[in-house]
mmCIF file of C-alpha atoms in Angstrom:
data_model
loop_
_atom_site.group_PDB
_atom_site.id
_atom_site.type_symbol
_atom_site.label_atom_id
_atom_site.label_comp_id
_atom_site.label_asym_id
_atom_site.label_seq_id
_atom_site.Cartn_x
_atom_site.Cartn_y
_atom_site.Cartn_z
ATOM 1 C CA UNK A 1 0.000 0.000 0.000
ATOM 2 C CA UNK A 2 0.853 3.330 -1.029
ATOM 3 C CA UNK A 3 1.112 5.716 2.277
ATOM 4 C CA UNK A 4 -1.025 9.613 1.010
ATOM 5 C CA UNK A 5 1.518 12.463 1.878
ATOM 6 C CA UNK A 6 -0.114 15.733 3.125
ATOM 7 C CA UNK A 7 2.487 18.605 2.668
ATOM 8 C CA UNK A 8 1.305 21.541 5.248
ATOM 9 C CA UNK A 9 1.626 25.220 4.381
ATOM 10 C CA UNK A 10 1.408 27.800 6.805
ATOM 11 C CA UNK A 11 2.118 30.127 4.015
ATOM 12 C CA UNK A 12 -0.970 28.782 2.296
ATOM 13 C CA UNK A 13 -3.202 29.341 5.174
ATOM 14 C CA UNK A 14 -1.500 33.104 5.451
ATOM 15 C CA UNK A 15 -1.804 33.710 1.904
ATOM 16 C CA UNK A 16 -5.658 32.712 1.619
ATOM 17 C CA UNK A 17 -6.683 34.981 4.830
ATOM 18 C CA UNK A 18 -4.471 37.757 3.127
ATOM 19 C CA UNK A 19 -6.631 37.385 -0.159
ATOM 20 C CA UNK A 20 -10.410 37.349 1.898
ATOM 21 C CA UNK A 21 -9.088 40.416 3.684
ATOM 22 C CA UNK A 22 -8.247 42.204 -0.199
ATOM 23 C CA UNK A 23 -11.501 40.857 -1.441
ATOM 24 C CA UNK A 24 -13.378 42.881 1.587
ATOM 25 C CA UNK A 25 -11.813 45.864 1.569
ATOM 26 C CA UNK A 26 -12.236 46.067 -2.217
ATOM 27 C CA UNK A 27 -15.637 45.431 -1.556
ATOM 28 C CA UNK A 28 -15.447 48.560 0.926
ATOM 29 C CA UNK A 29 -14.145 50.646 -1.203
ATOM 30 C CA UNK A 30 -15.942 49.727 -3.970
ATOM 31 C CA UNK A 31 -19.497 50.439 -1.893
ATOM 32 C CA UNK A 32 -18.269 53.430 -0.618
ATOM 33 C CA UNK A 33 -17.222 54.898 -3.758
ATOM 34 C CA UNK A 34 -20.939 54.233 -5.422
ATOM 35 C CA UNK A 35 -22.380 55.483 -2.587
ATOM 36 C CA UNK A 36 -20.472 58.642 -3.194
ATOM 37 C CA UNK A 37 -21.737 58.816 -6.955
ATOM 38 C CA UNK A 38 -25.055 58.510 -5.442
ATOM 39 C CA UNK A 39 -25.122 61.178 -3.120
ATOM 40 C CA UNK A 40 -23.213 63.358 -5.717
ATOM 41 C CA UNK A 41 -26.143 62.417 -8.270
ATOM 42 C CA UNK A 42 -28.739 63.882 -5.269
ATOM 43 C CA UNK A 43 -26.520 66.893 -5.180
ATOM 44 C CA UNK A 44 -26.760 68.013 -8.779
ATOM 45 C CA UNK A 45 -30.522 67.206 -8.562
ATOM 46 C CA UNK A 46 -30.611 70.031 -5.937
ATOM 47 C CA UNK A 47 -30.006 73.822 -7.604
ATOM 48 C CA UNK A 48 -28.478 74.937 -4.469
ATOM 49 C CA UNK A 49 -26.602 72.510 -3.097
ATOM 50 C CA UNK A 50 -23.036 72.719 -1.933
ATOM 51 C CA UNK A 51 -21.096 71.548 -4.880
ATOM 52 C CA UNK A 52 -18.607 73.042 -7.367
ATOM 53 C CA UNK A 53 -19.970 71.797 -10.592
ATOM 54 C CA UNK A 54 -19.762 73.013 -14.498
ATOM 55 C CA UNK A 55 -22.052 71.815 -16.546
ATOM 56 C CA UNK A 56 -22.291 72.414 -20.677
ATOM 57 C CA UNK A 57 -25.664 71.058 -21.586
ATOM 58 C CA UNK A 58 -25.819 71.354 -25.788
ATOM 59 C CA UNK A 59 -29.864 71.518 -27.076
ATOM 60 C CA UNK A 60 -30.882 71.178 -30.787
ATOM 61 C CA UNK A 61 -34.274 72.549 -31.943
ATOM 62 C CA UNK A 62 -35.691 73.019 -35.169
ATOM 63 C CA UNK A 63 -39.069 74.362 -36.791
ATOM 64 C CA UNK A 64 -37.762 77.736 -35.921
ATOM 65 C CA UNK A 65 -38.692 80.669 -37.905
ATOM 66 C CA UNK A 66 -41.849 82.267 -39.986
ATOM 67 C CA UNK A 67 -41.928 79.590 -41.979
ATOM 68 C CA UNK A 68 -40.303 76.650 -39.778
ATOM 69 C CA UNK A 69 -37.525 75.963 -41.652
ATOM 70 C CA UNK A 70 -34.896 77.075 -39.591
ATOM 71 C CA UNK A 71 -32.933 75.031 -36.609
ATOM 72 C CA UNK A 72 -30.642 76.483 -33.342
ATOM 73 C CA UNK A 73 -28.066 74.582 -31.692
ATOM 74 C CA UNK A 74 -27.326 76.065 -28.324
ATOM 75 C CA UNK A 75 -24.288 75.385 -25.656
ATOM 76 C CA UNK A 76 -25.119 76.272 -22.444
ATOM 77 C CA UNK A 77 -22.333 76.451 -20.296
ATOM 78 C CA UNK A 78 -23.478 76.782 -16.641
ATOM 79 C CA UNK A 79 -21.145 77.114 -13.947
ATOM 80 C CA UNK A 80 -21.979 76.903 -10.293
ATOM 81 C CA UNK A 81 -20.139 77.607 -7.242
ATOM 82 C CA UNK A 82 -21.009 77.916 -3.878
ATOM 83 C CA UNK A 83 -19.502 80.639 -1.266
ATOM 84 C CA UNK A 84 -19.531 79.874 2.488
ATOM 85 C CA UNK A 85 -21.010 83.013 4.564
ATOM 86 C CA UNK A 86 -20.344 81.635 7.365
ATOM 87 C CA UNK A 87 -21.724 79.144 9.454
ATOM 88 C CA UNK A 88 -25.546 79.069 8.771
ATOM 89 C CA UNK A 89 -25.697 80.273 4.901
ATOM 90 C CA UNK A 90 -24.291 79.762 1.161
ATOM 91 C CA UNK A 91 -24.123 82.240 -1.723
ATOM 92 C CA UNK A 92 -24.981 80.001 -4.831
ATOM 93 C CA UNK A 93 -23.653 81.569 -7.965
ATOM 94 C CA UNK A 94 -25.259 79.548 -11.186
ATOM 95 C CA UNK A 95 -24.709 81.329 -14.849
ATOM 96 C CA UNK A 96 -25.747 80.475 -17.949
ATOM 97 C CA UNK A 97 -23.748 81.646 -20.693
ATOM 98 C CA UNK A 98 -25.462 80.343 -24.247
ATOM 99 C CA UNK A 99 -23.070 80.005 -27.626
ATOM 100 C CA UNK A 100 -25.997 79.818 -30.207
ATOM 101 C CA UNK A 101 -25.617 78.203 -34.176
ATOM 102 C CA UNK A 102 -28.587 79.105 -36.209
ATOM 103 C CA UNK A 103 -29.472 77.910 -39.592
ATOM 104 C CA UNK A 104 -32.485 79.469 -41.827
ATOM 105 C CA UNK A 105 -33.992 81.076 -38.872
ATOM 106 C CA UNK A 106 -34.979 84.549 -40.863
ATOM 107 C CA UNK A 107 -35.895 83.920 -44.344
ATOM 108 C CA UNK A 108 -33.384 84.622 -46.729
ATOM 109 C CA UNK A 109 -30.869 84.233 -43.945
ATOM 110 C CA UNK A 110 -27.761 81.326 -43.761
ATOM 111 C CA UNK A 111 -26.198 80.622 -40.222
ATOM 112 C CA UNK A 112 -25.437 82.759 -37.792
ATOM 113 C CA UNK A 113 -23.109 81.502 -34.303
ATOM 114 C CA UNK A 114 -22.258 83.689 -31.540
ATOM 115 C CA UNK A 115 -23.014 84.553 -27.799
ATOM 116 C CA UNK A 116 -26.486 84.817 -26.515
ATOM 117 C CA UNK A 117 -27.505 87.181 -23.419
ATOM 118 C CA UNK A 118 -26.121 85.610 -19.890
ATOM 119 C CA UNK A 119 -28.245 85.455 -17.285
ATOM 120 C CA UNK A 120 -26.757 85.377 -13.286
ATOM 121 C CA UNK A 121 -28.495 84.222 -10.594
ATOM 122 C CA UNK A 122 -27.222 84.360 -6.835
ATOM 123 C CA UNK A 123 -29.389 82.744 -4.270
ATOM 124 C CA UNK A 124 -28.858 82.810 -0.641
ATOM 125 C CA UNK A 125 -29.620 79.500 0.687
ATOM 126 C CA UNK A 126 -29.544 78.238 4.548
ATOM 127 C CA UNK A 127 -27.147 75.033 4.740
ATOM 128 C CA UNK A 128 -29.446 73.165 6.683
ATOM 129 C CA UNK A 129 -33.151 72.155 5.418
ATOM 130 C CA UNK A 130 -36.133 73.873 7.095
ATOM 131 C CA UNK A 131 -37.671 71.217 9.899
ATOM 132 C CA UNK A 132 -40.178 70.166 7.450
ATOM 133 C CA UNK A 133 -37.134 69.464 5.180
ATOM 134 C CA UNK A 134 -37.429 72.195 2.332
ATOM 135 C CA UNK A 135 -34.246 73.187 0.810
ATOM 136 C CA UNK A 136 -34.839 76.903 -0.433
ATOM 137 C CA UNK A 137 -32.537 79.596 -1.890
ATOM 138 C CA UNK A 138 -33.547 83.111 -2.872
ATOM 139 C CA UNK A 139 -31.573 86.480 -4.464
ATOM 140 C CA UNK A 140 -31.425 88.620 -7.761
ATOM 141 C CA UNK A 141 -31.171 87.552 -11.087
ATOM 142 C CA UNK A 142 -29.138 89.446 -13.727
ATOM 143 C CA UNK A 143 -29.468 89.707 -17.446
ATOM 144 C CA UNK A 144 -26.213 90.374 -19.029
ATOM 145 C CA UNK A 145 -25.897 92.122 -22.805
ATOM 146 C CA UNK A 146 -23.783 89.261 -23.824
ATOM 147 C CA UNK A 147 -24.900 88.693 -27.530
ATOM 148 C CA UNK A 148 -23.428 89.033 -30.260
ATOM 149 C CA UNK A 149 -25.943 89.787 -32.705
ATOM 150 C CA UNK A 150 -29.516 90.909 -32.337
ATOM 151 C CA UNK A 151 -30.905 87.133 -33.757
ATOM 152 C CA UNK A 152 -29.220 85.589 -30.575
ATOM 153 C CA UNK A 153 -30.274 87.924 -27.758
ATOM 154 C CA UNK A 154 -32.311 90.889 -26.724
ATOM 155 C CA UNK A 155 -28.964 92.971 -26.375
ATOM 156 C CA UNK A 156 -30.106 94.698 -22.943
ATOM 157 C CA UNK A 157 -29.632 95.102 -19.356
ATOM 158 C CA UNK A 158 -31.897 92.931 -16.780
ATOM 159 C CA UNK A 159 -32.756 92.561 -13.675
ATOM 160 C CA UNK A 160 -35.133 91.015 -11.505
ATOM 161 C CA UNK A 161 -36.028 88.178 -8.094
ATOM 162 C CA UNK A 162 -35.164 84.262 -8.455
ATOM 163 C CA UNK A 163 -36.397 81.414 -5.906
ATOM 164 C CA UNK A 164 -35.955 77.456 -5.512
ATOM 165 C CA UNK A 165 -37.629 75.526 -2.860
ATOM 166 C CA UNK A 166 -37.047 71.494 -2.947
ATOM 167 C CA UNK A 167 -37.290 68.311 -1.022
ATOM 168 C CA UNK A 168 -35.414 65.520 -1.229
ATOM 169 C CA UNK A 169 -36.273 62.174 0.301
ATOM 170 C CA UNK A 170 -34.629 59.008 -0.562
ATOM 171 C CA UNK A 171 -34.246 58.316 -4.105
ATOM 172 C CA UNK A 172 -36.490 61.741 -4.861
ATOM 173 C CA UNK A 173 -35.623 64.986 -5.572
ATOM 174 C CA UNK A 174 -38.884 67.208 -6.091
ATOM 175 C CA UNK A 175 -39.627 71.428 -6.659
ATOM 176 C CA UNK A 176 -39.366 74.055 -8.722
ATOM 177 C CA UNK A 177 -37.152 77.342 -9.539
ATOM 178 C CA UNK A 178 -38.430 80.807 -10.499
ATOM 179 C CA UNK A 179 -37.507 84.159 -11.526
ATOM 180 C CA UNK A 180 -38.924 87.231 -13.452
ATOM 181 C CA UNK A 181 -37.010 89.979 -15.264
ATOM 182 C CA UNK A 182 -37.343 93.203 -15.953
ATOM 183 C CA UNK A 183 -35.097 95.246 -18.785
ATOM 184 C CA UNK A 184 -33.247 98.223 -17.303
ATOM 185 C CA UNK A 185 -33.690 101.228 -19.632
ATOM 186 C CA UNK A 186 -32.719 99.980 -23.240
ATOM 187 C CA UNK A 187 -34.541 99.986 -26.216
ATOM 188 C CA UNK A 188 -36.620 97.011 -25.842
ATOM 189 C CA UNK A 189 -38.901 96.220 -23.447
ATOM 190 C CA UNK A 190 -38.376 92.760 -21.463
ATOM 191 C CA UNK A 191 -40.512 91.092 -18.906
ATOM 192 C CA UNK A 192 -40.230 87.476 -18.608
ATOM 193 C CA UNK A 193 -41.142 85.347 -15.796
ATOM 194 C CA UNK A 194 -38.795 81.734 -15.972
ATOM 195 C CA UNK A 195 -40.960 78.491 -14.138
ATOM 196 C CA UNK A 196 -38.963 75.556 -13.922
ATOM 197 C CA UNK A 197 -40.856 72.225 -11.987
ATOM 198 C CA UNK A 198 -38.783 69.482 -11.626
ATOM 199 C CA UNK A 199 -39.436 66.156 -10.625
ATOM 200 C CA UNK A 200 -36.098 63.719 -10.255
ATOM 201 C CA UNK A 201 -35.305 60.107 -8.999
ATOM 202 C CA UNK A 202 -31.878 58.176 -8.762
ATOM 203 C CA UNK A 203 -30.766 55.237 -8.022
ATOM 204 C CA UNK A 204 -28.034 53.862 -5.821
ATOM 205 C CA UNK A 205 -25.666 52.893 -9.027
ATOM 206 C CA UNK A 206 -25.646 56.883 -9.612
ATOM 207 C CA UNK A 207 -28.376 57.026 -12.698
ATOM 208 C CA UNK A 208 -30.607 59.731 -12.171
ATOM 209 C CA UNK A 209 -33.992 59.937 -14.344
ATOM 210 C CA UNK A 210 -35.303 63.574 -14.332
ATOM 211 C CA UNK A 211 -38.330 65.805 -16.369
ATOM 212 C CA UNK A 212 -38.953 69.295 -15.648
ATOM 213 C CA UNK A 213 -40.217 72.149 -17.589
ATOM 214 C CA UNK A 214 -38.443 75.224 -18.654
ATOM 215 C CA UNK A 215 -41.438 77.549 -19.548
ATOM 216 C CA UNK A 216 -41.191 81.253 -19.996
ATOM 217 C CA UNK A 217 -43.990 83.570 -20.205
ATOM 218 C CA UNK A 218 -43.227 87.073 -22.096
ATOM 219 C CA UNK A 219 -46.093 89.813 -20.327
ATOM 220 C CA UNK A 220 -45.190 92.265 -23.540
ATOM 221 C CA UNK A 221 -46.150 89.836 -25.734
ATOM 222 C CA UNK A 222 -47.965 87.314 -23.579
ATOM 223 C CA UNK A 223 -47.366 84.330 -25.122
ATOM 224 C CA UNK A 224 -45.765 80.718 -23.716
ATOM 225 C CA UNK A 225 -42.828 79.013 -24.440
ATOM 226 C CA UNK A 226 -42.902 75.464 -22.937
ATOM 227 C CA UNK A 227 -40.186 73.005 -23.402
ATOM 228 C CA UNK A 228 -40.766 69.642 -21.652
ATOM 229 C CA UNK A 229 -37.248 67.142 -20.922
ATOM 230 C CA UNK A 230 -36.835 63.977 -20.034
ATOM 231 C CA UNK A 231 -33.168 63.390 -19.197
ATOM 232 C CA UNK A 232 -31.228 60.194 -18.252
ATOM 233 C CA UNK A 233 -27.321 61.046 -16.548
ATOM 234 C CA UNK A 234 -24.766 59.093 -14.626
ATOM 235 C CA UNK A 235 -22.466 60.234 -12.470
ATOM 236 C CA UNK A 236 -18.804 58.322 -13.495
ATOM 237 C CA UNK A 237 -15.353 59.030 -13.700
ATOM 238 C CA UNK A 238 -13.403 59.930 -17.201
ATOM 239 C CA UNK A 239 -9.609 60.104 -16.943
ATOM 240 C CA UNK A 240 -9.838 60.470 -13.023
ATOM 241 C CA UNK A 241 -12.220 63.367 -13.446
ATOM 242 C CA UNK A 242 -15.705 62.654 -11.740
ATOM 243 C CA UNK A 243 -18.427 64.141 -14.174
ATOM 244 C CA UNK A 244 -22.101 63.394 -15.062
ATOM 245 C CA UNK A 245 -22.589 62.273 -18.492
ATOM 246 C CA UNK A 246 -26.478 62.143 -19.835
ATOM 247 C CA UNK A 247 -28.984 62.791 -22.507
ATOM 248 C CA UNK A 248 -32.234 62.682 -23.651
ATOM 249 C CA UNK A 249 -35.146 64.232 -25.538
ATOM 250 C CA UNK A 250 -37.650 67.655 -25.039
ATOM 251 C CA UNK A 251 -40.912 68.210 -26.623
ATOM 252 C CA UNK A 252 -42.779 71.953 -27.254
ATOM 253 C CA UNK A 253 -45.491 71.873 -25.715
ATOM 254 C CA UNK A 254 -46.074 75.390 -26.299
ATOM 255 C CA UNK A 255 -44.567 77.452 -28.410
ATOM 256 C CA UNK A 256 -44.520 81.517 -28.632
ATOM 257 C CA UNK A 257 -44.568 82.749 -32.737
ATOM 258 C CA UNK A 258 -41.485 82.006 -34.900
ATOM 259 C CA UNK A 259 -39.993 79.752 -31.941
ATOM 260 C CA UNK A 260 -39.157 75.818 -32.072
ATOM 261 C CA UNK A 261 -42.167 73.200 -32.367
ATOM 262 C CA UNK A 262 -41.547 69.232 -32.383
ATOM 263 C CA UNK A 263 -39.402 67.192 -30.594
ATOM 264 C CA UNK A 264 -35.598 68.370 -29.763
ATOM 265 C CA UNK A 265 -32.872 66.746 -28.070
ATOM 266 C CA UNK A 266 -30.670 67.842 -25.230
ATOM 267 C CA UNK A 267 -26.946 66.125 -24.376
ATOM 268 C CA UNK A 268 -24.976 67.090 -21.209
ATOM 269 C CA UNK A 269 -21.667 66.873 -19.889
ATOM 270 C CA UNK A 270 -21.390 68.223 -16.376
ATOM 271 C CA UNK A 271 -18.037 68.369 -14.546
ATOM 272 C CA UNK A 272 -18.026 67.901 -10.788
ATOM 273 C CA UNK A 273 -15.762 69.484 -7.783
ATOM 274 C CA UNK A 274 -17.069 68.145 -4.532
ATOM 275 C CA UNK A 275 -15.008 69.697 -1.473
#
């Protein structure tokens, strides 16, 4: 008879409990870091929330124009950045700084690309939610005489009031933003209120599924302009960079004379700074 040999290896045993211990803290890491593209996919649902973040969110629309042959491409790039006041409040600085392409808009016209009118907002928002746990922000809003060219903008000074009040509970992010501005002298007159509902949920790998509406009622010529989205993003990492890459499609509801009709699309790259 043959006798078995059993060879015993400490170094074995040491080298399996080495490779469960890896596995776990992988594992760790690996939860902890989606949980932090979670909460960072909350945040950007939230317009005043405490995070660095620059998004560029491109929208195409067409059926533009007297006769709805003309199409706009436009580049929104929208910086935010939040400034400490201390121990109870934030200054929330969001702009939104449009680089417009046109195409047939006026007829007998080609293309025409160049800056729109920039509108700043700062709200003043407390860092902690209300007991009922609203998240709210208020301050002026700014039109800027940015454009380039009188098809892209109004080409005047603004001014006006801007408000956001939110909750957020578990996977849901729910509210709406507002503002209304007035021109300040100029040739034209401008009064536009801005009512954006939004309505948001994400999920714990990061995806966040979102519709709102970004209407705008003019009181000079008191007509609607009602764009509907429905946006899918994902908060991921690109190079070591964290962003939030999404997409998605918008419908006009309503639509004020010469402006877009049908079905658009929006894309969106937004890059993200958490402290």
């Amino acid at each position: 008879m043959q006798k078995r040999i059993t060879i015993k290896s400490p170094n074995l045993k040491r080298l399996s409990a080495a490779s469960l211990a890896a596995f776990l803290i992988s594992s760790q890491i690996a939860h902890a870091q989606a949980a932090g593209a979670e909460e960072l996919a909350k945040q950007l649902s939230n317009p005043v929330a405490d995070l660095i973040s620059v998004p560029f969110q491109l929208n195409y629309d067409e059926n533009i124009g007297v006769d709805d042959s003309g199409s706009r491409w436009t580049l929104n790039i929208q910086p935010v950045v939040p400034i400490s006041l201390g121990g109870n409040w934030n200054l929330i600085s969001r702009t939104i700084l449009p680089v417009i392409s046109t195409e047939g808009i006026l007829p007998g016209s080609s293309s025409e690309t160049g800056l729109g009118d920039t509108v700043q907002s700062f709200f003043f928002s407390p860092k902690q939610p209300t007991s009922g746990g609203w998240i709210w922000g208020a301050g002026p809003v700014l039109l800027l005489p940015t454009s380039t060219d009188d098809t892209l903008g109004a080409g005047e000074w603004g001014a006006g009031a801007t408000g956001v009040a939110l909750r957020q509970q578990g996977p849901w992010t729910y509210g709406g933003l507002a503002n209304h501005v007035w021109d300040i002298g100029g040739d034209i007159d401008i009064s536009q209120t801005f009512v954006q509902p939004f309505l948001s949920y994400t999920t714990p790998t990061a995806w966040s599924f979102t519709i709102n509406s970004e209407s705008t009622y003019d009181w000079e010529s008191e007509q609607w302009s009602v764009p509907v989205n429905v946006i899918a993003s994902k908060v991921t990492q690109i190079g070591g960079q964290l962003v939030s890459v999404g997409g998605g499609l918008r419908y006009w509801a309503e639509s004020s004379d010469g402006g877009p009709e049908g079905w658009g699309v929006r894309l969106q790259l937004t890059f993200l700074f958490p402290k």
